[in-house]
Short mmCIF file of C-alpha atoms and ligand atoms in Angstrom, two decimals:
data_model
loop_
_atom_site.label_atom_id
_atom_site.label_comp_id
_atom_site.label_asym_id
_atom_site.label_seq_id
_atom_site.Cartn_x
_atom_site.Cartn_y
_atom_site.Cartn_z
CA UNK A 1 -34.97 20.44 96.72
CA UNK A 2 -31.93 18.74 98.22
CA UNK A 3 -32.36 15.23 99.51
CA UNK A 4 -32.21 15.07 103.30
CA UNK A 5 -29.17 13.65 105.03
CA UNK A 6 -29.92 11.04 107.66
CA UNK A 7 -29.52 12.50 111.16
CA UNK A 8 -26.15 11.71 112.79
CA UNK A 9 -26.16 8.48 114.81
CA UNK A 10 -27.38 9.03 118.35
CA UNK A 11 -24.60 7.60 120.51
CA UNK A 12 -22.17 8.32 123.36
CA UNK A 13 -22.88 9.72 126.82
CA UNK A 14 -23.54 13.08 128.43
CA UNK A 15 -22.59 13.76 132.04
CA UNK A 16 -24.21 16.41 134.23
CA UNK A 17 -22.61 16.97 137.68
CA UNK A 18 -25.13 16.47 140.51
CA UNK A 19 -25.70 19.30 142.95
CA UNK A 20 -28.04 17.78 145.52
CA UNK A 21 -27.22 15.75 148.65
CA UNK A 22 -28.66 12.29 149.32
CA UNK A 23 -31.05 12.25 152.28
CA UNK A 24 -31.97 9.29 154.47
CA UNK A 25 -35.19 9.29 156.45
CA UNK A 26 -35.43 7.29 159.69
CA UNK A 27 -39.15 8.00 159.98
CA UNK A 28 -40.29 4.68 158.60
CA UNK A 29 -43.83 4.59 159.97
CA UNK A 30 -44.86 8.04 158.74
CA UNK A 31 -46.29 9.18 155.48
CA UNK A 32 -49.00 11.35 153.99
CA UNK A 33 -52.07 9.23 153.20
CA UNK A 34 -52.63 10.68 149.75
CA UNK A 35 -49.01 10.10 148.74
CA UNK A 36 -49.05 6.56 150.07
CA UNK A 37 -52.31 5.90 148.18
CA UNK A 38 -50.66 7.13 145.01
CA UNK A 39 -47.69 4.86 145.69
CA UNK A 40 -50.08 1.92 146.03
CA UNK A 41 -51.68 2.87 142.71
CA UNK A 42 -48.23 3.08 141.13
CA UNK A 43 -47.53 -0.49 142.26
CA UNK A 44 -50.95 -1.79 141.20
CA UNK A 45 -50.68 -0.29 137.74
CA UNK A 46 -47.28 -1.65 136.67
CA UNK A 47 -47.32 -3.23 133.19
CA UNK A 48 -44.94 -4.75 130.67
CA UNK A 49 -44.44 -2.97 127.36
CA UNK A 50 -43.44 -6.23 125.69
CA UNK A 51 -46.78 -7.85 126.55
CA UNK A 52 -49.30 -5.02 126.60
CA UNK A 53 -48.29 -3.57 123.22
CA UNK A 54 -48.72 -5.52 120.02
CA UNK A 55 -45.38 -4.78 118.38
CA UNK A 56 -46.36 -6.73 115.26
CA UNK A 57 -48.66 -3.89 114.19
CA UNK A 58 -47.28 -2.53 110.93
CA UNK A 59 -46.12 1.08 110.60
CA UNK A 60 -45.25 2.70 107.26
CA UNK A 61 -42.01 4.66 107.95
CA UNK A 62 -42.94 7.24 105.29
CA UNK A 63 -46.21 7.95 107.09
CA UNK A 64 -45.70 6.67 110.63
CA UNK A 65 -48.53 8.62 112.26
CA UNK A 66 -51.06 8.97 109.45
CA UNK A 67 -51.76 12.54 110.56
CA UNK A 68 -52.93 15.04 107.88
CA UNK A 69 -50.17 16.67 105.82
CA UNK A 70 -51.53 20.06 106.88
CA UNK A 71 -49.86 19.40 110.22
CA UNK A 72 -46.40 19.36 108.59
CA UNK A 73 -44.49 22.63 108.93
CA UNK A 74 -43.68 22.94 105.21
CA UNK A 75 -47.25 22.36 104.08
CA UNK A 76 -48.67 25.38 102.27
CA UNK A 77 -45.22 26.91 101.58
CA UNK A 78 -43.48 26.97 98.16
CA UNK A 79 -41.06 24.34 99.56
CA UNK A 80 -43.93 21.86 99.88
CA UNK A 81 -44.79 22.26 96.21
CA UNK A 82 -41.21 21.52 95.24
CA UNK A 83 -41.13 18.25 97.19
CA UNK A 84 -42.22 15.26 95.11
CA UNK A 85 -44.27 12.39 96.62
CA UNK A 86 -41.11 10.54 97.63
CA UNK A 87 -39.55 13.53 99.40
CA UNK A 88 -42.84 14.21 101.17
CA UNK A 89 -42.69 10.70 102.59
CA UNK A 90 -39.15 11.37 103.76
CA UNK A 91 -40.27 14.63 105.37
CA UNK A 92 -43.04 12.80 107.29
CA UNK A 93 -40.49 10.24 108.45
CA UNK A 94 -37.97 12.88 109.60
CA UNK A 95 -40.57 15.03 111.36
CA UNK A 96 -41.95 12.02 113.27
CA UNK A 97 -38.40 10.84 114.06
CA UNK A 98 -37.47 14.29 115.42
CA UNK A 99 -40.60 14.51 117.53
CA UNK A 100 -40.43 11.02 119.01
CA UNK A 101 -36.67 11.43 119.58
CA UNK A 102 -37.34 14.48 121.77
CA UNK A 103 -39.99 12.44 123.61
CA UNK A 104 -37.41 9.70 124.10
CA UNK A 105 -34.68 12.02 125.43
CA UNK A 106 -37.25 13.75 127.64
CA UNK A 107 -38.33 10.38 129.05
CA UNK A 108 -34.73 9.55 129.89
CA UNK A 109 -34.51 12.91 131.64
CA UNK A 110 -37.69 12.01 133.55
CA UNK A 111 -36.21 8.66 134.59
CA UNK A 112 -33.02 10.29 135.85
CA UNK A 113 -34.97 13.01 137.68
CA UNK A 114 -37.31 10.48 139.30
CA UNK A 115 -34.27 8.52 140.52
CA UNK A 116 -32.80 11.79 141.81
CA UNK A 117 -36.00 12.43 143.78
CA UNK A 118 -35.62 9.02 145.43
CA UNK A 119 -32.20 10.16 146.63
CA UNK A 120 -32.83 13.73 147.61
CA UNK A 121 -36.40 14.24 148.81
CA UNK A 122 -36.64 14.12 152.61
CA UNK A 123 -39.91 12.13 153.00
CA UNK A 124 -40.07 8.37 152.65
CA UNK A 125 -43.60 8.53 151.15
CA UNK A 126 -42.29 10.65 148.25
CA UNK A 127 -39.24 8.39 147.87
CA UNK A 128 -41.55 5.37 147.57
CA UNK A 129 -43.66 6.96 144.87
CA UNK A 130 -40.63 8.25 142.96
CA UNK A 131 -39.25 4.70 142.93
CA UNK A 132 -42.36 3.50 141.05
CA UNK A 133 -42.12 6.51 138.77
CA UNK A 134 -38.50 5.63 137.94
CA UNK A 135 -39.73 2.24 136.70
CA UNK A 136 -42.56 3.88 134.73
CA UNK A 137 -40.12 6.22 133.01
CA UNK A 138 -37.79 3.33 132.19
CA UNK A 139 -40.73 1.69 130.42
CA UNK A 140 -41.40 4.90 128.49
CA UNK A 141 -37.77 5.07 127.35
CA UNK A 142 -38.02 1.42 126.29
CA UNK A 143 -41.21 2.07 124.29
CA UNK A 144 -40.13 5.20 122.44
CA UNK A 145 -36.69 3.84 121.68
CA UNK A 146 -38.16 0.62 120.27
CA UNK A 147 -40.73 2.54 118.22
CA UNK A 148 -37.99 4.74 116.72
CA UNK A 149 -35.62 1.86 115.96
CA UNK A 150 -38.09 -0.71 114.69
CA UNK A 151 -40.86 1.38 113.15
CA UNK A 152 -39.53 4.79 112.10
CA UNK A 153 -35.97 3.70 111.40
CA UNK A 154 -34.08 6.80 112.53
CA UNK A 155 -33.53 9.05 115.56
CA UNK A 156 -32.51 12.66 116.10
CA UNK A 157 -30.13 13.89 118.83
CA UNK A 158 -31.44 15.86 121.80
CA UNK A 159 -32.59 19.36 120.94
CA UNK A 160 -30.44 22.21 122.35
CA UNK A 161 -33.14 23.85 124.46
CA UNK A 162 -34.25 20.55 125.95
CA UNK A 163 -30.61 19.81 126.80
CA UNK A 164 -30.21 23.22 128.45
CA UNK A 165 -33.32 22.72 130.56
CA UNK A 166 -32.17 19.25 131.64
CA UNK A 167 -28.75 20.62 132.51
CA UNK A 168 -30.19 23.50 134.58
CA UNK A 169 -32.60 21.32 136.52
CA UNK A 170 -30.17 18.51 137.29
CA UNK A 171 -27.33 20.78 138.47
CA UNK A 172 -29.52 22.53 141.01
CA UNK A 173 -28.86 21.54 144.62
CA UNK A 174 -32.46 22.10 145.83
CA UNK A 175 -34.38 18.83 145.72
CA UNK A 176 -37.56 20.31 144.26
CA UNK A 177 -35.92 21.93 141.23
CA UNK A 178 -35.36 18.83 139.10
CA UNK A 179 -38.93 17.96 139.87
CA UNK A 180 -40.27 21.36 138.94
CA UNK A 181 -38.27 21.49 135.71
CA UNK A 182 -38.79 17.94 134.67
CA UNK A 183 -42.20 17.02 135.98
CA UNK A 184 -44.09 20.23 135.67
CA UNK A 185 -42.46 21.79 132.62
CA UNK A 186 -40.92 19.11 130.39
CA UNK A 187 -43.42 16.36 131.19
CA UNK A 188 -46.36 18.75 131.29
CA UNK A 189 -45.60 19.80 127.75
CA UNK A 190 -44.80 16.28 126.63
CA UNK A 191 -48.14 15.14 127.99
CA UNK A 192 -49.99 17.79 126.00
CA UNK A 193 -48.07 16.80 122.85
CA UNK A 194 -48.78 13.09 123.47
CA UNK A 195 -52.47 13.90 123.84
CA UNK A 196 -52.66 15.85 120.59
CA UNK A 197 -50.92 13.06 118.70
CA UNK A 198 -52.89 10.28 120.40
CA UNK A 199 -56.11 11.96 119.33
CA UNK A 200 -55.06 12.70 115.73
CA UNK A 201 -52.95 9.69 114.65
CA UNK A 202 -54.72 7.15 112.50
CA UNK A 203 -52.20 4.41 113.28
CA UNK A 204 -53.09 1.93 116.04
CA UNK A 205 -49.53 1.36 117.30
CA UNK A 206 -48.57 4.98 118.06
CA UNK A 207 -52.06 5.62 119.44
CA UNK A 208 -51.73 2.74 121.87
CA UNK A 209 -48.27 3.52 123.04
CA UNK A 210 -49.12 7.16 123.64
CA UNK A 211 -52.33 6.24 125.48
CA UNK A 212 -50.50 3.82 127.78
CA UNK A 213 -47.69 6.26 128.50
CA UNK A 214 -50.25 8.97 129.30
CA UNK A 215 -52.01 6.69 131.74
CA UNK A 216 -48.78 6.50 133.77
CA UNK A 217 -48.09 10.21 133.41
CA UNK A 218 -51.43 11.08 135.02
CA UNK A 219 -50.05 9.59 138.29
CA UNK A 220 -46.80 11.52 137.95
CA UNK A 221 -48.60 14.82 137.51
CA UNK A 222 -50.79 14.06 140.54
CA UNK A 223 -47.64 13.36 142.58
CA UNK A 224 -45.90 16.54 141.38
CA UNK A 225 -48.91 18.62 142.36
CA UNK A 226 -49.17 17.09 145.84
CA UNK A 227 -45.49 17.00 146.74
CA UNK A 228 -44.62 20.44 145.40
CA UNK A 229 -47.74 22.14 146.79
CA UNK A 230 -46.91 20.87 150.28
CA UNK A 231 -43.30 21.95 149.95
CA UNK A 232 -44.05 25.40 148.52
CA UNK A 233 -46.45 26.24 151.33
CA UNK A 234 -43.46 26.33 153.65
CA UNK A 235 -41.16 28.51 151.52
CA UNK A 236 -40.42 32.22 151.94
CA UNK A 237 -41.53 34.80 149.37
CA UNK A 238 -37.94 35.08 148.11
CA UNK A 239 -37.65 31.32 147.68
CA UNK A 240 -40.95 31.20 145.81
CA UNK A 241 -39.85 34.07 143.57
CA UNK A 242 -36.77 32.03 142.53
CA UNK A 243 -39.01 29.15 141.49
CA UNK A 244 -41.33 31.48 139.60
CA UNK A 245 -38.45 32.97 137.69
CA UNK A 246 -37.29 29.47 136.83
CA UNK A 247 -40.76 28.58 135.50
CA UNK A 248 -40.91 31.66 133.27
CA UNK A 249 -37.41 31.08 131.87
CA UNK A 250 -38.07 27.37 131.41
CA UNK A 251 -41.29 28.04 129.49
CA UNK A 252 -39.56 30.40 127.12
CA UNK A 253 -36.86 27.83 126.53
CA UNK A 254 -39.47 25.19 125.85
CA UNK A 255 -41.26 27.44 123.45
CA UNK A 256 -38.06 27.56 121.39
CA UNK A 257 -37.70 23.83 121.65
CA UNK A 258 -40.88 23.27 119.73
CA UNK A 259 -39.59 24.54 116.46
CA UNK A 260 -37.77 21.49 115.10
CA UNK A 261 -36.06 23.71 112.53
CA UNK A 262 -33.13 21.31 112.10
CA UNK A 263 -35.45 18.98 110.19
CA UNK A 264 -36.38 21.75 107.76
CA UNK A 265 -32.75 22.76 107.34
CA UNK A 266 -32.01 19.14 106.61
CA UNK A 267 -34.41 19.44 103.66
CA UNK A 268 -32.53 22.43 102.27
CA UNK A 269 -34.62 25.23 103.81
CA UNK A 270 -32.26 28.07 104.90
CA UNK A 271 -32.18 28.63 108.69
CA UNK A 272 -33.86 32.06 108.57
CA UNK A 273 -36.71 30.77 106.43
CA UNK A 274 -37.07 27.65 108.61
CA UNK A 275 -37.43 29.80 111.74
CA UNK A 276 -39.98 32.01 110.01
CA UNK A 277 -42.01 29.01 108.81
CA UNK A 278 -42.01 27.47 112.30
CA UNK A 279 -43.02 30.79 113.83
CA UNK A 280 -45.79 31.63 111.36
CA UNK A 281 -47.32 28.18 110.89
CA UNK A 282 -50.83 28.47 112.26
CA UNK A 283 -51.22 24.84 113.30
CA UNK A 284 -47.92 24.92 115.13
CA UNK A 285 -49.17 28.01 116.96
CA UNK A 286 -52.32 26.16 118.04
CA UNK A 287 -50.15 23.21 119.08
CA UNK A 288 -47.87 25.45 121.19
CA UNK A 289 -50.77 27.15 122.96
CA UNK A 290 -52.30 23.76 123.77
CA UNK A 291 -49.01 22.69 125.35
CA UNK A 292 -48.87 25.66 127.69
CA UNK A 293 -52.53 25.43 128.59
CA UNK A 294 -51.78 22.08 130.21
CA UNK A 295 -48.92 23.51 132.31
CA UNK A 296 -50.67 26.70 133.49
CA UNK A 297 -53.19 25.07 135.88
CA UNK A 298 -50.46 22.92 137.40
CA UNK A 299 -48.20 25.90 138.08
CA UNK A 300 -51.14 27.77 139.63
CA UNK A 301 -52.02 24.75 141.72
CA UNK A 302 -48.60 24.36 143.32
CA UNK A 303 -48.61 28.03 144.32
CA UNK A 304 -46.27 29.65 141.78
CA UNK A 305 -48.81 32.09 140.39
CA UNK A 306 -47.32 35.57 140.76
CA UNK A 307 -48.40 38.37 138.39
CA UNK A 308 -45.15 37.83 136.44
CA UNK A 309 -45.93 34.14 135.91
CA UNK A 310 -49.50 34.96 134.88
CA UNK A 311 -48.26 37.51 132.42
CA UNK A 312 -45.79 35.02 130.92
CA UNK A 313 -48.55 32.45 130.47
CA UNK A 314 -50.90 35.03 129.00
CA UNK A 315 -48.27 35.54 126.26
CA UNK A 316 -47.70 31.82 125.79
CA UNK A 317 -51.36 30.78 125.79
CA UNK A 318 -52.62 33.75 123.84
CA UNK A 319 -54.41 35.44 126.72
CA UNK A 320 -56.18 32.37 128.12
CA UNK A 321 -54.34 31.58 131.34
CA UNK A 322 -57.11 29.50 132.88
CA UNK A 323 -55.74 26.49 131.06
CA UNK A 324 -57.29 23.06 130.92
CA UNK A 325 -59.23 21.22 133.58
CA UNK A 326 -56.41 18.92 134.68
CA UNK A 327 -58.50 16.52 136.74
CA UNK A 328 -60.94 15.93 133.92
CA UNK A 329 -58.11 15.45 131.40
CA UNK A 330 -56.33 12.94 133.57
CA UNK A 331 -59.46 10.91 134.21
CA UNK A 332 -60.02 10.88 130.48
CA UNK A 333 -56.40 9.74 129.83
CA UNK A 334 -56.96 6.80 132.12
CA UNK A 335 -60.27 5.86 130.49
CA UNK A 336 -58.88 6.02 126.95
CA UNK A 337 -56.07 3.56 127.81
CA UNK A 338 -58.52 1.22 129.57
CA UNK A 339 -60.92 1.35 126.60
CA UNK A 340 -58.10 0.41 124.20
CA UNK A 341 -57.24 -2.57 126.38
CA UNK A 342 -60.88 -3.63 126.61
CA UNK A 343 -61.26 -3.46 122.83
CA UNK A 344 -58.07 -5.40 122.24
CA UNK A 345 -58.96 -8.11 124.73
CA UNK A 346 -62.49 -8.37 123.33
CA UNK A 347 -61.00 -8.85 119.84
CA UNK A 348 -58.62 -11.51 121.17
CA UNK A 349 -61.50 -13.19 122.95
CA UNK A 350 -63.52 -13.25 119.70
CA UNK A 351 -60.52 -14.67 117.80
CA UNK A 352 -60.07 -17.35 120.45
CA UNK A 353 -63.76 -18.28 120.32
CA UNK A 354 -63.62 -18.51 116.52
CA UNK A 355 -60.56 -20.73 116.78
CA UNK A 356 -62.33 -23.03 119.22
CA UNK A 357 -65.40 -23.18 116.92
CA UNK A 358 -63.14 -24.08 114.04
CA UNK A 359 -61.42 -26.81 116.06
CA UNK A 360 -64.78 -28.22 117.09
CA UNK A 361 -66.03 -28.20 113.49
CA UNK A 362 -62.84 -29.87 112.22
CA UNK A 363 -62.97 -32.46 114.99
CA UNK A 364 -66.66 -33.25 114.53
CA UNK A 365 -67.54 -36.63 113.14
CA UNK A 366 -68.78 -35.91 109.56
CA UNK A 367 -71.09 -38.95 109.63
CA UNK A 368 -73.02 -37.78 112.67
FE1 LIG B 1 -42.72 9.41 131.13
FE1 LIG B 2 -43.55 10.95 133.91
#
């Protein structure tokens, strides 16, 4: 099989014209209690990626996640047999680079959308929260970009369907649309993908960074559900139908996004075969259904649950539109991150105690 070419350098800029107007609110004393409580939590839970993450943890670029090879799209095909051990390492590196690159570009989209919400949403309580979210997303961009540069050693450009979805959501002049596209769809799916990787990777560094990012995302999802549910209660049937259509189209776009066929093409697999492999791979199918099962309950919750939307999700989730129990999942996300911290600090505490013991022993008078 042909040796893969490194992906083109990710550089330059991309400009999307803004459609929405900036809105000031003079109602300084007002605010919904639940949103203000979430804002307080956003402030309380700020953290520094330089300090909280141990960046010295080693990562092997040819097996950055330590996930089973069965999870790779070429596994089990004749192409896999033709790859030698070295090429297989390169494939693992490219697949992880592609995946984390899409996370990275998505996080930048989330940062820009959160900043847009600060500008355009009418309520000051939502502006406050979105300001903390903007900072959270900046930290996520910082983390994924550092992981790609320092640990995996390559990045892929933004995938076409992700770019289209970002373009559509940011151009829209209605303030809720970037939020719906970015927070509910793109981040909802990203969160499900983070969770699957966090729970399957055998490498401590990616597990930690995914767990910490997910802990922040749980707040963002809670905010999206509250702010959009309130807003959608006041919309007309026609306005709701526009949002529902957007959700269905966005989900189909995202379904295409999950293929990552450019990586396979890069390894010499013809485009048609790459698409077929991505489509027929059983594990990828399970992965895709898991992603949509995390979005479905959120969409239902905010009130966009017409028969058309339900039918779309039935197709995407293989008939099971009930989806996951979001509240339970988010509580769990928070606990996993806290448990990782507790374990790390306990280990540091033990190391410190051992160091002190050693100092005491060295300093002790041998004649006593
Ligand atoms: Fe994020
Ligand atoms: Fe987020």
